[in-house]
PDB file of N, CA and C in Angstrom:
ATOM      1  N   MET A   1     -14.941  -8.925  31.853  1.00  0.00           N
ATOM      2  CA  MET A   1     -15.392  -7.939  30.925  1.00  0.00           C
ATOM      3  C   MET A   1     -16.915  -8.080  30.761  1.00  0.00           C
ATOM      4  N   THR A   2     -17.631  -6.985  30.837  1.00  0.00           N
ATOM      5  CA  THR A   2     -19.108  -7.038  30.745  1.00  0.00           C
ATOM      6  C   THR A   2     -19.533  -7.113  29.295  1.00  0.00           C
ATOM      7  N   THR A   3     -20.773  -7.538  29.113  1.00  0.00           N
ATOM      8  CA  THR A   3     -21.319  -7.603  27.771  1.00  0.00           C
ATOM      9  C   THR A   3     -21.322  -6.223  27.109  1.00  0.00           C
ATOM     10  N   GLU A   4     -21.608  -5.185  27.891  1.00  0.00           N
ATOM     11  CA  GLU A   4     -21.636  -3.824  27.366  1.00  0.00           C
ATOM     12  C   GLU A   4     -20.248  -3.382  26.907  1.00  0.00           C
ATOM     13  N   SER A   5     -19.189  -3.693  27.679  1.00  0.00           N
ATOM     14  CA  SER A   5     -17.834  -3.293  27.272  1.00  0.00           C
ATOM     15  C   SER A   5     -17.367  -4.066  26.039  1.00  0.00           C
ATOM     16  N   VAL A   6     -17.763  -5.347  25.917  1.00  0.00           N
ATOM     17  CA  VAL A   6     -17.441  -6.121  24.734  1.00  0.00           C
ATOM     18  C   VAL A   6     -18.145  -5.532  23.528  1.00  0.00           C
ATOM     19  N   ARG A   7     -19.411  -5.125  23.695  1.00  0.00           N
ATOM     20  CA  ARG A   7     -20.159  -4.554  22.590  1.00  0.00           C
ATOM     21  C   ARG A   7     -19.548  -3.179  22.177  1.00  0.00           C
ATOM     22  N   SER A   8     -19.145  -2.365  23.160  1.00  0.00           N
ATOM     23  CA  SER A   8     -18.576  -1.071  22.788  1.00  0.00           C
ATOM     24  C   SER A   8     -17.234  -1.228  22.141  1.00  0.00           C
ATOM     25  N   THR A   9     -16.460  -2.249  22.566  1.00  0.00           N
ATOM     26  CA  THR A   9     -15.165  -2.510  21.942  1.00  0.00           C
ATOM     27  C   THR A   9     -15.330  -2.948  20.492  1.00  0.00           C
ATOM     28  N   ALA A  10     -16.308  -3.818  20.246  1.00  0.00           N
ATOM     29  CA  ALA A  10     -16.597  -4.256  18.889  1.00  0.00           C
ATOM     30  C   ALA A  10     -17.046  -3.085  18.044  1.00  0.00           C
ATOM     31  N   THR A  11     -17.906  -2.244  18.596  1.00  0.00           N
ATOM     32  CA  THR A  11     -18.394  -1.069  17.868  1.00  0.00           C
ATOM     33  C   THR A  11     -17.242  -0.138  17.523  1.00  0.00           C
ATOM     34  N   LEU A  12     -16.363   0.106  18.495  1.00  0.00           N
ATOM     35  CA  LEU A  12     -15.206   0.986  18.259  1.00  0.00           C
ATOM     36  C   LEU A  12     -14.325   0.380  17.188  1.00  0.00           C
ATOM     37  N   ALA A  13     -14.061  -0.906  17.239  1.00  0.00           N
ATOM     38  CA  ALA A  13     -13.250  -1.559  16.226  1.00  0.00           C
ATOM     39  C   ALA A  13     -13.873  -1.450  14.842  1.00  0.00           C
ATOM     40  N   GLU A  14     -15.178  -1.618  14.775  1.00  0.00           N
ATOM     41  CA  GLU A  14     -15.898  -1.491  13.505  1.00  0.00           C
ATOM     42  C   GLU A  14     -15.786  -0.067  12.969  1.00  0.00           C
ATOM     43  N   GLN A  15     -15.928   0.920  13.856  1.00  0.00           N
ATOM     44  CA  GLN A  15     -15.824   2.317  13.421  1.00  0.00           C
ATOM     45  C   GLN A  15     -14.410   2.626  12.958  1.00  0.00           C
ATOM     46  N   GLN A  16     -13.411   2.127  13.668  1.00  0.00           N
ATOM     47  CA  GLN A  16     -12.035   2.365  13.273  1.00  0.00           C
ATOM     48  C   GLN A  16     -11.761   1.708  11.897  1.00  0.00           C
ATOM     49  N   ALA A  17     -12.282   0.535  11.683  1.00  0.00           N
ATOM     50  CA  ALA A  17     -12.099  -0.159  10.415  1.00  0.00           C
ATOM     51  C   ALA A  17     -12.749   0.640   9.264  1.00  0.00           C
ATOM     52  N   ALA A  18     -13.916   1.202   9.550  1.00  0.00           N
ATOM     53  CA  ALA A  18     -14.607   1.992   8.542  1.00  0.00           C
ATOM     54  C   ALA A  18     -13.819   3.260   8.160  1.00  0.00           C
ATOM     55  N   VAL A  19     -13.213   3.883   9.185  1.00  0.00           N
ATOM     56  CA  VAL A  19     -12.389   5.067   8.912  1.00  0.00           C
ATOM     57  C   VAL A  19     -11.184   4.701   8.102  1.00  0.00           C
ATOM     58  N   VAL A  20     -10.530   3.604   8.407  1.00  0.00           N
ATOM     59  CA  VAL A  20      -9.352   3.152   7.623  1.00  0.00           C
ATOM     60  C   VAL A  20      -9.750   2.859   6.210  1.00  0.00           C
ATOM     61  N   ARG A  21     -10.900   2.174   5.994  1.00  0.00           N
ATOM     62  CA  ARG A  21     -11.341   1.887   4.628  1.00  0.00           C
ATOM     63  C   ARG A  21     -11.591   3.160   3.846  1.00  0.00           C
ATOM     64  N   ALA A  22     -12.153   4.163   4.514  1.00  0.00           N
ATOM     65  CA  ALA A  22     -12.406   5.442   3.848  1.00  0.00           C
ATOM     66  C   ALA A  22     -11.079   6.147   3.481  1.00  0.00           C
ATOM     67  N   LEU A  23     -10.074   5.988   4.346  1.00  0.00           N
ATOM     68  CA  LEU A  23      -8.799   6.636   4.108  1.00  0.00           C
ATOM     69  C   LEU A  23      -7.918   5.984   3.070  1.00  0.00           C
ATOM     70  N   VAL A  24      -7.941   4.637   3.024  1.00  0.00           N
ATOM     71  CA  VAL A  24      -7.000   3.966   2.153  1.00  0.00           C
ATOM     72  C   VAL A  24      -7.614   3.085   1.066  1.00  0.00           C
ATOM     73  N   ALA A  25      -8.911   2.928   1.064  1.00  0.00           N
ATOM     74  CA  ALA A  25      -9.493   2.007   0.034  1.00  0.00           C
ATOM     75  C   ALA A  25     -10.639   2.671  -0.714  1.00  0.00           C
ATOM     76  N   GLY A  26     -10.841   3.951  -0.536  1.00  0.00           N
ATOM     77  CA  GLY A  26     -11.874   4.632  -1.295  1.00  0.00           C
ATOM     78  C   GLY A  26     -13.314   4.380  -0.849  1.00  0.00           C
ATOM     79  N   ALA A  27     -13.504   3.822   0.335  1.00  0.00           N
ATOM     80  CA  ALA A  27     -14.830   3.572   0.845  1.00  0.00           C
ATOM     81  C   ALA A  27     -15.519   4.886   1.251  1.00  0.00           C
ATOM     82  N   GLU A  28     -16.821   4.827   1.384  1.00  0.00           N
ATOM     83  CA  GLU A  28     -17.582   6.002   1.836  1.00  0.00           C
ATOM     84  C   GLU A  28     -17.227   6.350   3.280  1.00  0.00           C
ATOM     85  N   PRO A  29     -17.188   7.629   3.634  1.00  0.00           N
ATOM     86  CA  PRO A  29     -16.920   7.994   5.016  1.00  0.00           C
ATOM     87  C   PRO A  29     -18.009   7.451   5.933  1.00  0.00           C
ATOM     88  N   PRO A  30     -17.623   6.967   7.102  1.00  0.00           N
ATOM     89  CA  PRO A  30     -18.605   6.452   8.061  1.00  0.00           C
ATOM     90  C   PRO A  30     -19.411   7.619   8.623  1.00  0.00           C
ATOM     91  N   PRO A  31     -20.622   7.343   9.133  1.00  0.00           N
ATOM     92  CA  PRO A  31     -21.458   8.406   9.715  1.00  0.00           C
ATOM     93  C   PRO A  31     -20.682   9.111  10.835  1.00  0.00           C
ATOM     94  N   GLY A  32     -20.882  10.418  10.888  1.00  0.00           N
ATOM     95  CA  GLY A  32     -20.281  11.203  11.968  1.00  0.00           C
ATOM     96  C   GLY A  32     -18.917  11.743  11.628  1.00  0.00           C
ATOM     97  N   PHE A  33     -18.371  11.439  10.466  1.00  0.00           N
ATOM     98  CA  PHE A  33     -17.046  11.933  10.072  1.00  0.00           C
ATOM     99  C   PHE A  33     -17.230  12.921   8.895  1.00  0.00           C
ATOM    100  N   ASP A  34     -16.447  13.988   8.940  1.00  0.00           N
ATOM    101  CA  ASP A  34     -16.518  14.953   7.892  1.00  0.00           C
ATOM    102  C   ASP A  34     -15.885  14.418   6.601  1.00  0.00           C
ATOM    103  N   ALA A  35     -16.682  14.361   5.553  1.00  0.00           N
ATOM    104  CA  ALA A  35     -16.233  13.776   4.303  1.00  0.00           C
ATOM    105  C   ALA A  35     -15.087  14.536   3.691  1.00  0.00           C
ATOM    106  N   ALA A  36     -15.108  15.872   3.807  1.00  0.00           N
ATOM    107  CA  ALA A  36     -14.032  16.698   3.225  1.00  0.00           C
ATOM    108  C   ALA A  36     -12.707  16.469   3.971  1.00  0.00           C
ATOM    109  N   ASP A  37     -12.772  16.363   5.285  1.00  0.00           N
ATOM    110  CA  ASP A  37     -11.565  16.111   6.078  1.00  0.00           C
ATOM    111  C   ASP A  37     -10.976  14.748   5.727  1.00  0.00           C
ATOM    112  N   LEU A  38     -11.832  13.736   5.667  1.00  0.00           N
ATOM    113  CA  LEU A  38     -11.329  12.383   5.325  1.00  0.00           C
ATOM    114  C   LEU A  38     -10.784  12.358   3.893  1.00  0.00           C
ATOM    115  N   ALA A  39     -11.417  13.070   2.975  1.00  0.00           N
ATOM    116  CA  ALA A  39     -10.924  13.089   1.589  1.00  0.00           C
ATOM    117  C   ALA A  39      -9.551  13.767   1.507  1.00  0.00           C
ATOM    118  N   ALA A  40      -9.386  14.855   2.260  1.00  0.00           N
ATOM    119  CA  ALA A  40      -8.079  15.534   2.245  1.00  0.00           C
ATOM    120  C   ALA A  40      -6.998  14.638   2.841  1.00  0.00           C
ATOM    121  N   THR A  41      -7.285  13.936   3.921  1.00  0.00           N
ATOM    122  CA  THR A  41      -6.321  13.038   4.505  1.00  0.00           C
ATOM    123  C   THR A  41      -6.018  11.875   3.565  1.00  0.00           C
ATOM    124  N   ALA A  42      -7.046  11.305   2.944  1.00  0.00           N
ATOM    125  CA  ALA A  42      -6.864  10.217   2.013  1.00  0.00           C
ATOM    126  C   ALA A  42      -6.000  10.647   0.826  1.00  0.00           C
ATOM    127  N   HIS A  43      -6.237  11.833   0.346  1.00  0.00           N
ATOM    128  CA  HIS A  43      -5.442  12.418  -0.738  1.00  0.00           C
ATOM    129  C   HIS A  43      -3.959  12.493  -0.358  1.00  0.00           C
ATOM    130  N   GLY A  44      -3.695  12.981   0.816  1.00  0.00           N
ATOM    131  CA  GLY A  44      -2.312  13.106   1.305  1.00  0.00           C
ATOM    132  C   GLY A  44      -1.653  11.759   1.441  1.00  0.00           C
ATOM    133  N   LEU A  45      -2.403  10.785   1.983  1.00  0.00           N
ATOM    134  CA  LEU A  45      -1.842   9.430   2.150  1.00  0.00           C
ATOM    135  C   LEU A  45      -1.543   8.770   0.819  1.00  0.00           C
ATOM    136  N   LEU A  46      -2.429   8.995  -0.143  1.00  0.00           N
ATOM    137  CA  LEU A  46      -2.235   8.397  -1.483  1.00  0.00           C
ATOM    138  C   LEU A  46      -1.009   8.978  -2.160  1.00  0.00           C
ATOM    139  N   HIS A  47      -0.791  10.315  -2.020  1.00  0.00           N
ATOM    140  CA  HIS A  47       0.378  10.919  -2.632  1.00  0.00           C
ATOM    141  C   HIS A  47       1.659  10.509  -1.909  1.00  0.00           C
ATOM    142  N   LYS A  48       1.567  10.335  -0.610  1.00  0.00           N
ATOM    143  CA  LYS A  48       2.742   9.820   0.137  1.00  0.00           C
ATOM    144  C   LYS A  48       3.094   8.398  -0.364  1.00  0.00           C
ATOM    145  N   ARG A  49       2.067   7.636  -0.608  1.00  0.00           N
ATOM    146  CA  ARG A  49       2.250   6.256  -1.055  1.00  0.00           C
ATOM    147  C   ARG A  49       2.940   6.195  -2.421  1.00  0.00           C
ATOM    148  N   VAL A  50       2.512   6.983  -3.393  1.00  0.00           N
ATOM    149  CA  VAL A  50       3.116   6.995  -4.715  1.00  0.00           C
ATOM    150  C   VAL A  50       4.556   7.495  -4.639  1.00  0.00           C
ATOM    151  N   ASP A  51       4.808   8.498  -3.830  1.00  0.00           N
ATOM    152  CA  ASP A  51       6.177   8.998  -3.667  1.00  0.00           C
ATOM    153  C   ASP A  51       7.086   7.942  -3.052  1.00  0.00           C
ATOM    154  N   GLU A  52       6.534   7.163  -2.106  1.00  0.00           N
ATOM    155  CA  GLU A  52       7.343   6.110  -1.496  1.00  0.00           C
ATOM    156  C   GLU A  52       7.698   5.015  -2.489  1.00  0.00           C
ATOM    157  N   VAL A  53       6.750   4.637  -3.340  1.00  0.00           N
ATOM    158  CA  VAL A  53       7.038   3.625  -4.356  1.00  0.00           C
ATOM    159  C   VAL A  53       8.060   4.140  -5.368  1.00  0.00           C
ATOM    160  N   ALA A  54       7.887   5.381  -5.781  1.00  0.00           N
ATOM    161  CA  ALA A  54       8.837   5.988  -6.764  1.00  0.00           C
ATOM    162  C   ALA A  54      10.224   6.093  -6.200  1.00  0.00           C
ATOM    163  N   ARG A  55      10.335   6.421  -4.897  1.00  0.00           N
ATOM    164  CA  ARG A  55      11.632   6.583  -4.274  1.00  0.00           C
ATOM    165  C   ARG A  55      12.327   5.215  -4.083  1.00  0.00           C
ATOM    166  N   ARG A  56      11.529   4.197  -3.678  1.00  0.00           N
ATOM    167  CA  ARG A  56      12.117   2.882  -3.426  1.00  0.00           C
ATOM    168  C   ARG A  56      12.346   2.062  -4.693  1.00  0.00           C
ATOM    169  N   PHE A  57      11.518   2.317  -5.727  1.00  0.00           N
ATOM    170  CA  PHE A  57      11.626   1.583  -6.988  1.00  0.00           C
ATOM    171  C   PHE A  57      11.676   2.542  -8.143  1.00  0.00           C
ATOM    172  N   PRO A  58      12.775   3.283  -8.272  1.00  0.00           N
ATOM    173  CA  PRO A  58      12.834   4.275  -9.339  1.00  0.00           C
ATOM    174  C   PRO A  58      12.771   3.651 -10.740  1.00  0.00           C
ATOM    175  N   ALA A  59      13.278   2.445 -10.906  1.00  0.00           N
ATOM    176  CA  ALA A  59      13.191   1.805 -12.228  1.00  0.00           C
ATOM    177  C   ALA A  59      11.740   1.602 -12.640  1.00  0.00           C
ATOM    178  N   LEU A  60      10.905   1.307 -11.704  1.00  0.00           N
ATOM    179  CA  LEU A  60       9.442   1.143 -11.980  1.00  0.00           C
ATOM    180  C   LEU A  60       8.845   2.434 -12.463  1.00  0.00           C
ATOM    181  N   ALA A  61       9.170   3.502 -11.748  1.00  0.00           N
ATOM    182  CA  ALA A  61       8.636   4.825 -12.099  1.00  0.00           C
ATOM    183  C   ALA A  61       9.097   5.225 -13.529  1.00  0.00           C
ATOM    184  N   ILE A  62      10.340   4.927 -13.839  1.00  0.00           N
ATOM    185  CA  ILE A  62      10.885   5.270 -15.175  1.00  0.00           C
ATOM    186  C   ILE A  62      10.213   4.378 -16.232  1.00  0.00           C
ATOM    187  N   ALA A  63      10.096   3.095 -15.941  1.00  0.00           N
ATOM    188  CA  ALA A  63       9.465   2.166 -16.928  1.00  0.00           C
ATOM    189  C   ALA A  63       8.011   2.495 -17.186  1.00  0.00           C
ATOM    190  N   ALA A  64       7.349   3.041 -16.169  1.00  0.00           N
ATOM    191  CA  ALA A  64       5.923   3.382 -16.338  1.00  0.00           C
ATOM    192  C   ALA A  64       5.750   4.659 -17.158  1.00  0.00           C
ATOM    193  N   GLY A  65       6.780   5.439 -17.304  1.00  0.00           N
ATOM    194  CA  GLY A  65       6.715   6.639 -18.125  1.00  0.00           C
ATOM    195  C   GLY A  65       6.446   7.891 -17.338  1.00  0.00           C
ATOM    196  N   PRO A  66       6.356   9.001 -18.067  1.00  0.00           N
ATOM    197  CA  PRO A  66       6.221  10.303 -17.406  1.00  0.00           C
ATOM    198  C   PRO A  66       4.893  10.462 -16.668  1.00  0.00           C
ATOM    199  N   ASP A  67       3.910   9.643 -16.978  1.00  0.00           N
ATOM    200  CA  ASP A  67       2.638   9.752 -16.284  1.00  0.00           C
ATOM    201  C   ASP A  67       2.519   8.687 -15.160  1.00  0.00           C
ATOM    202  N   PHE A  68       3.668   8.257 -14.644  1.00  0.00           N
ATOM    203  CA  PHE A  68       3.665   7.249 -13.548  1.00  0.00           C
ATOM    204  C   PHE A  68       2.787   7.675 -12.381  1.00  0.00           C
ATOM    205  N   HIS A  69       2.978   8.904 -11.917  1.00  0.00           N
ATOM    206  CA  HIS A  69       2.206   9.359 -10.722  1.00  0.00           C
ATOM    207  C   HIS A  69       0.690   9.276 -10.993  1.00  0.00           C
ATOM    208  N   GLY A  70       0.242   9.750 -12.109  1.00  0.00           N
ATOM    209  CA  GLY A  70      -1.150   9.675 -12.463  1.00  0.00           C
ATOM    210  C   GLY A  70      -1.702   8.286 -12.591  1.00  0.00           C
ATOM    211  N   ARG A  71      -0.936   7.459 -13.268  1.00  0.00           N
ATOM    212  CA  ARG A  71      -1.315   6.050 -13.468  1.00  0.00           C
ATOM    213  C   ARG A  71      -1.373   5.314 -12.117  1.00  0.00           C
ATOM    214  N   TYR A  72      -0.362   5.536 -11.312  1.00  0.00           N
ATOM    215  CA  TYR A  72      -0.287   4.865 -10.022  1.00  0.00           C
ATOM    216  C   TYR A  72      -1.450   5.331  -9.125  1.00  0.00           C
ATOM    217  N   LEU A  73      -1.678   6.629  -9.083  1.00  0.00           N
ATOM    218  CA  LEU A  73      -2.753   7.161  -8.219  1.00  0.00           C
ATOM    219  C   LEU A  73      -4.092   6.583  -8.635  1.00  0.00           C
ATOM    220  N   GLU A  74      -4.375   6.523  -9.910  1.00  0.00           N
ATOM    221  CA  GLU A  74      -5.623   5.955 -10.405  1.00  0.00           C
ATOM    222  C   GLU A  74      -5.746   4.494  -9.984  1.00  0.00           C
ATOM    223  N   TRP A  75      -4.663   3.744 -10.118  1.00  0.00           N
ATOM    224  CA  TRP A  75      -4.670   2.325  -9.729  1.00  0.00           C
ATOM    225  C   TRP A  75      -4.849   2.145  -8.244  1.00  0.00           C
ATOM    226  N   ALA A  76      -4.150   2.928  -7.463  1.00  0.00           N
ATOM    227  CA  ALA A  76      -4.089   2.740  -6.017  1.00  0.00           C
ATOM    228  C   ALA A  76      -5.317   3.302  -5.278  1.00  0.00           C
ATOM    229  N   ARG A  77      -6.061   4.133  -5.920  1.00  0.00           N
ATOM    230  CA  ARG A  77      -7.180   4.826  -5.231  1.00  0.00           C
ATOM    231  C   ARG A  77      -8.125   3.900  -4.510  1.00  0.00           C
ATOM    232  N   THR A  78      -8.391   2.716  -5.030  1.00  0.00           N
ATOM    233  CA  THR A  78      -9.355   1.793  -4.430  1.00  0.00           C
ATOM    234  C   THR A  78      -8.680   0.513  -3.945  1.00  0.00           C
ATOM    235  N   ARG A  79      -7.360   0.539  -3.847  1.00  0.00           N
ATOM    236  CA  ARG A  79      -6.648  -0.649  -3.350  1.00  0.00           C
ATOM    237  C   ARG A  79      -5.864  -0.290  -2.085  1.00  0.00           C
ATOM    238  N   PRO A  80      -6.201  -0.933  -0.975  1.00  0.00           N
ATOM    239  CA  PRO A  80      -5.434  -0.660   0.249  1.00  0.00           C
ATOM    240  C   PRO A  80      -3.998  -1.097   0.119  1.00  0.00           C
ATOM    241  N   LYS A  81      -3.112  -0.390   0.732  1.00  0.00           N
ATOM    242  CA  LYS A  81      -1.700  -0.733   0.732  1.00  0.00           C
ATOM    243  C   LYS A  81      -1.428  -1.928   1.620  1.00  0.00           C
ATOM    244  N   THR A  82      -0.533  -2.755   1.153  1.00  0.00           N
ATOM    245  CA  THR A  82      -0.045  -3.843   2.000  1.00  0.00           C
ATOM    246  C   THR A  82       1.358  -3.454   2.440  1.00  0.00           C
ATOM    247  N   THR A  83       2.336  -3.682   1.583  1.00  0.00           N
ATOM    248  CA  THR A  83       3.705  -3.202   1.826  1.00  0.00           C
ATOM    249  C   THR A  83       4.115  -2.458   0.577  1.00  0.00           C
ATOM    250  N   THR A  84       5.119  -1.649   0.672  1.00  0.00           N
ATOM    251  CA  THR A  84       5.607  -0.883  -0.452  1.00  0.00           C
ATOM    252  C   THR A  84       6.046  -1.815  -1.567  1.00  0.00           C
ATOM    253  N   ALA A  85       6.774  -2.885  -1.248  1.00  0.00           N
ATOM    254  CA  ALA A  85       7.261  -3.829  -2.264  1.00  0.00           C
ATOM    255  C   ALA A  85       6.095  -4.517  -2.956  1.00  0.00           C
ATOM    256  N   GLU A  86       5.119  -4.974  -2.176  1.00  0.00           N
ATOM    257  CA  GLU A  86       3.947  -5.650  -2.759  1.00  0.00           C
ATOM    258  C   GLU A  86       3.152  -4.688  -3.596  1.00  0.00           C
ATOM    259  N   ASP A  87       3.011  -3.449  -3.133  1.00  0.00           N
ATOM    260  CA  ASP A  87       2.327  -2.402  -3.883  1.00  0.00           C
ATOM    261  C   ASP A  87       2.990  -2.226  -5.250  1.00  0.00           C
ATOM    262  N   ALA A  88       4.283  -2.067  -5.253  1.00  0.00           N
ATOM    263  CA  ALA A  88       5.034  -1.870  -6.481  1.00  0.00           C
ATOM    264  C   ALA A  88       4.862  -3.057  -7.422  1.00  0.00           C
ATOM    265  N   ALA A  89       4.954  -4.268  -6.893  1.00  0.00           N
ATOM    266  CA  ALA A  89       4.817  -5.451  -7.736  1.00  0.00           C
ATOM    267  C   ALA A  89       3.416  -5.552  -8.298  1.00  0.00           C
ATOM    268  N   ALA A  90       2.379  -5.276  -7.511  1.00  0.00           N
ATOM    269  CA  ALA A  90       1.023  -5.331  -8.000  1.00  0.00           C
ATOM    270  C   ALA A  90       0.744  -4.273  -9.064  1.00  0.00           C
ATOM    271  N   PHE A  91       1.267  -3.081  -8.863  1.00  0.00           N
ATOM    272  CA  PHE A  91       1.102  -2.035  -9.883  1.00  0.00           C
ATOM    273  C   PHE A  91       1.819  -2.471 -11.172  1.00  0.00           C
ATOM    274  N   ALA A  92       3.026  -2.979 -11.030  1.00  0.00           N
ATOM    275  CA  ALA A  92       3.786  -3.390 -12.207  1.00  0.00           C
ATOM    276  C   ALA A  92       3.011  -4.461 -12.973  1.00  0.00           C
ATOM    277  N   GLU A  93       2.468  -5.425 -12.275  1.00  0.00           N
ATOM    278  CA  GLU A  93       1.690  -6.468 -12.955  1.00  0.00           C
ATOM    279  C   GLU A  93       0.495  -5.855 -13.675  1.00  0.00           C
ATOM    280  N   HIS A  94      -0.223  -4.941 -12.990  1.00  0.00           N
ATOM    281  CA  HIS A  94      -1.359  -4.281 -13.569  1.00  0.00           C
ATOM    282  C   HIS A  94      -0.976  -3.508 -14.833  1.00  0.00           C
ATOM    283  N   ALA A  95       0.181  -2.860 -14.803  1.00  0.00           N
ATOM    284  CA  ALA A  95       0.651  -2.029 -15.921  1.00  0.00           C
ATOM    285  C   ALA A  95       1.362  -2.822 -16.980  1.00  0.00           C
ATOM    286  N   GLY A  96       1.539  -4.153 -16.792  1.00  0.00           N
ATOM    287  CA  GLY A  96       2.260  -4.960 -17.753  1.00  0.00           C
ATOM    288  C   GLY A  96       3.778  -4.713 -17.766  1.00  0.00           C
ATOM    289  N   LEU A  97       4.300  -4.352 -16.613  1.00  0.00           N
ATOM    290  CA  LEU A  97       5.719  -4.099 -16.468  1.00  0.00           C
ATOM    291  C   LEU A  97       6.357  -5.218 -15.638  1.00  0.00           C
ATOM    292  N   PRO A  98       7.690  -5.371 -15.730  1.00  0.00           N
ATOM    293  CA  PRO A  98       8.377  -6.390 -14.944  1.00  0.00           C
ATOM    294  C   PRO A  98       8.285  -6.127 -13.442  1.00  0.00           C
ATOM    295  N   ASP A  99       8.287  -7.178 -12.685  1.00  0.00           N
ATOM    296  CA  ASP A  99       8.278  -7.049 -11.236  1.00  0.00           C
ATOM    297  C   ASP A  99       9.530  -6.303 -10.772  1.00  0.00           C
ATOM    298  N   PRO A 100       9.394  -5.186 -10.077  1.00  0.00           N
ATOM    299  CA  PRO A 100      10.520  -4.358  -9.710  1.00  0.00           C
ATOM    300  C   PRO A 100      11.330  -4.853  -8.529  1.00  0.00           C
ATOM    301  N   ARG A 101      10.819  -5.846  -7.830  1.00  0.00           N
ATOM    302  CA  ARG A 101      11.523  -6.322  -6.618  1.00  0.00           C
ATOM    303  C   ARG A 101      12.761  -7.066  -7.046  1.00  0.00           C
ATOM    304  N   PRO A 102      13.863  -6.881  -6.285  1.00  0.00           N
ATOM    305  CA  PRO A 102      15.097  -7.599  -6.621  1.00  0.00           C
ATOM    306  C   PRO A 102      14.911  -9.092  -6.380  1.00  0.00           C
ATOM    307  N   ARG A 103      15.528  -9.847  -7.210  1.00  0.00           N
ATOM    308  CA  ARG A 103      15.455 -11.303  -7.020  1.00  0.00           C
ATOM    309  C   ARG A 103      16.478 -11.739  -6.010  1.00  0.00           C
ATOM    310  N   ARG A 104      16.108 -12.676  -5.216  1.00  0.00           N
ATOM    311  CA  ARG A 104      17.052 -13.199  -4.216  1.00  0.00           C
ATOM    312  C   ARG A 104      17.884 -14.344  -4.833  1.00  0.00           C
ATOM    313  N   SER A 105      19.135 -14.299  -4.515  1.00  0.00           N
ATOM    314  CA  SER A 105      20.013 -15.358  -4.986  1.00  0.00           C
ATOM    315  C   SER A 105      19.761 -16.588  -4.107  1.00  0.00           C
ATOM    316  N   ARG A 106      19.788 -17.741  -4.725  1.00  0.00           N
ATOM    317  CA  ARG A 106      19.614 -18.948  -3.912  1.00  0.00           C
ATOM    318  C   ARG A 106      20.841 -19.202  -3.032  1.00  0.00           C
ATOM    319  N   TRP A 107      21.906 -18.494  -3.340  1.00  0.00           N
ATOM    320  CA  TRP A 107      23.137 -18.680  -2.552  1.00  0.00           C
ATOM    321  C   TRP A 107      23.247 -17.627  -1.461  1.00  0.00           C
ATOM    322  N   ARG A 108      22.387 -16.680  -1.437  1.00  0.00           N
ATOM    323  CA  ARG A 108      22.450 -15.613  -0.439  1.00  0.00           C
ATOM    324  C   ARG A 108      22.425 -16.187   0.969  1.00  0.00           C
ATOM    325  N   GLY A 109      23.351 -15.701   1.729  1.00  0.00           N
ATOM    326  CA  GLY A 109      23.412 -16.108   3.152  1.00  0.00           C
ATOM    327  C   GLY A 109      24.152 -17.398   3.401  1.00  0.00           C
ATOM    328  N   ARG A 110      24.582 -18.050   2.364  1.00  0.00           N
ATOM    329  CA  ARG A 110      25.331 -19.285   2.559  1.00  0.00           C
ATOM    330  C   ARG A 110      26.818 -18.961   2.611  1.00  0.00           C
ATOM    331  N   ARG A 111      27.463 -19.718   3.425  1.00  0.00           N
ATOM    332  CA  ARG A 111      28.920 -19.518   3.574  1.00  0.00           C
ATOM    333  C   ARG A 111      29.631 -20.181   2.403  1.00  0.00           C
ATOM    334  N   THR A 112      30.741 -19.577   1.964  1.00  0.00           N
ATOM    335  CA  THR A 112      31.522 -20.164   0.897  1.00  0.00           C
ATOM    336  C   THR A 112      32.544 -21.119   1.493  1.00  0.00           C
ATOM    337  N   LEU A 113      33.076 -21.990   0.672  1.00  0.00           N
ATOM    338  CA  LEU A 113      34.076 -22.939   1.155  1.00  0.00           C
ATOM    339  C   LEU A 113      35.320 -22.228   1.657  1.00  0.00           C
ATOM    340  N   GLY A 114      35.861 -22.761   2.698  1.00  0.00           N
ATOM    341  CA  GLY A 114      37.130 -22.201   3.243  1.00  0.00           C
ATOM    342  C   GLY A 114      36.934 -21.021   4.166  1.00  0.00           C
ATOM    343  N   LYS A 115      35.745 -20.718   4.507  1.00  0.00           N
ATOM    344  CA  LYS A 115      35.548 -19.582   5.417  1.00  0.00           C
ATOM    345  C   LYS A 115      34.846 -20.010   6.664  1.00  0.00           C
TER     346      LYS A 115
END
């Protein structure tokens, strides 16, 4: 691999990372990208994210109250998503609500006697 190709790969990776930050973490759009297009895409991704949390953790959405979507969107706007479960748990902690993830039984997966 030549020095030039390594440099262009690093530059491409940096540009891609900047686009992702603009889409999911509220960062400024990188040079050369249309801010309105990125904002529209980020808006869609954010709404998809809140819908996914509400669908997977309905008890959290109910516990947060009728303004769950608004509260979640405000919270998530500058926080990149990790996983849906971690997102839900972090929002619950922020909102002072119980962790919505199911607890694992310490006996889960163990065989019972006689089987």
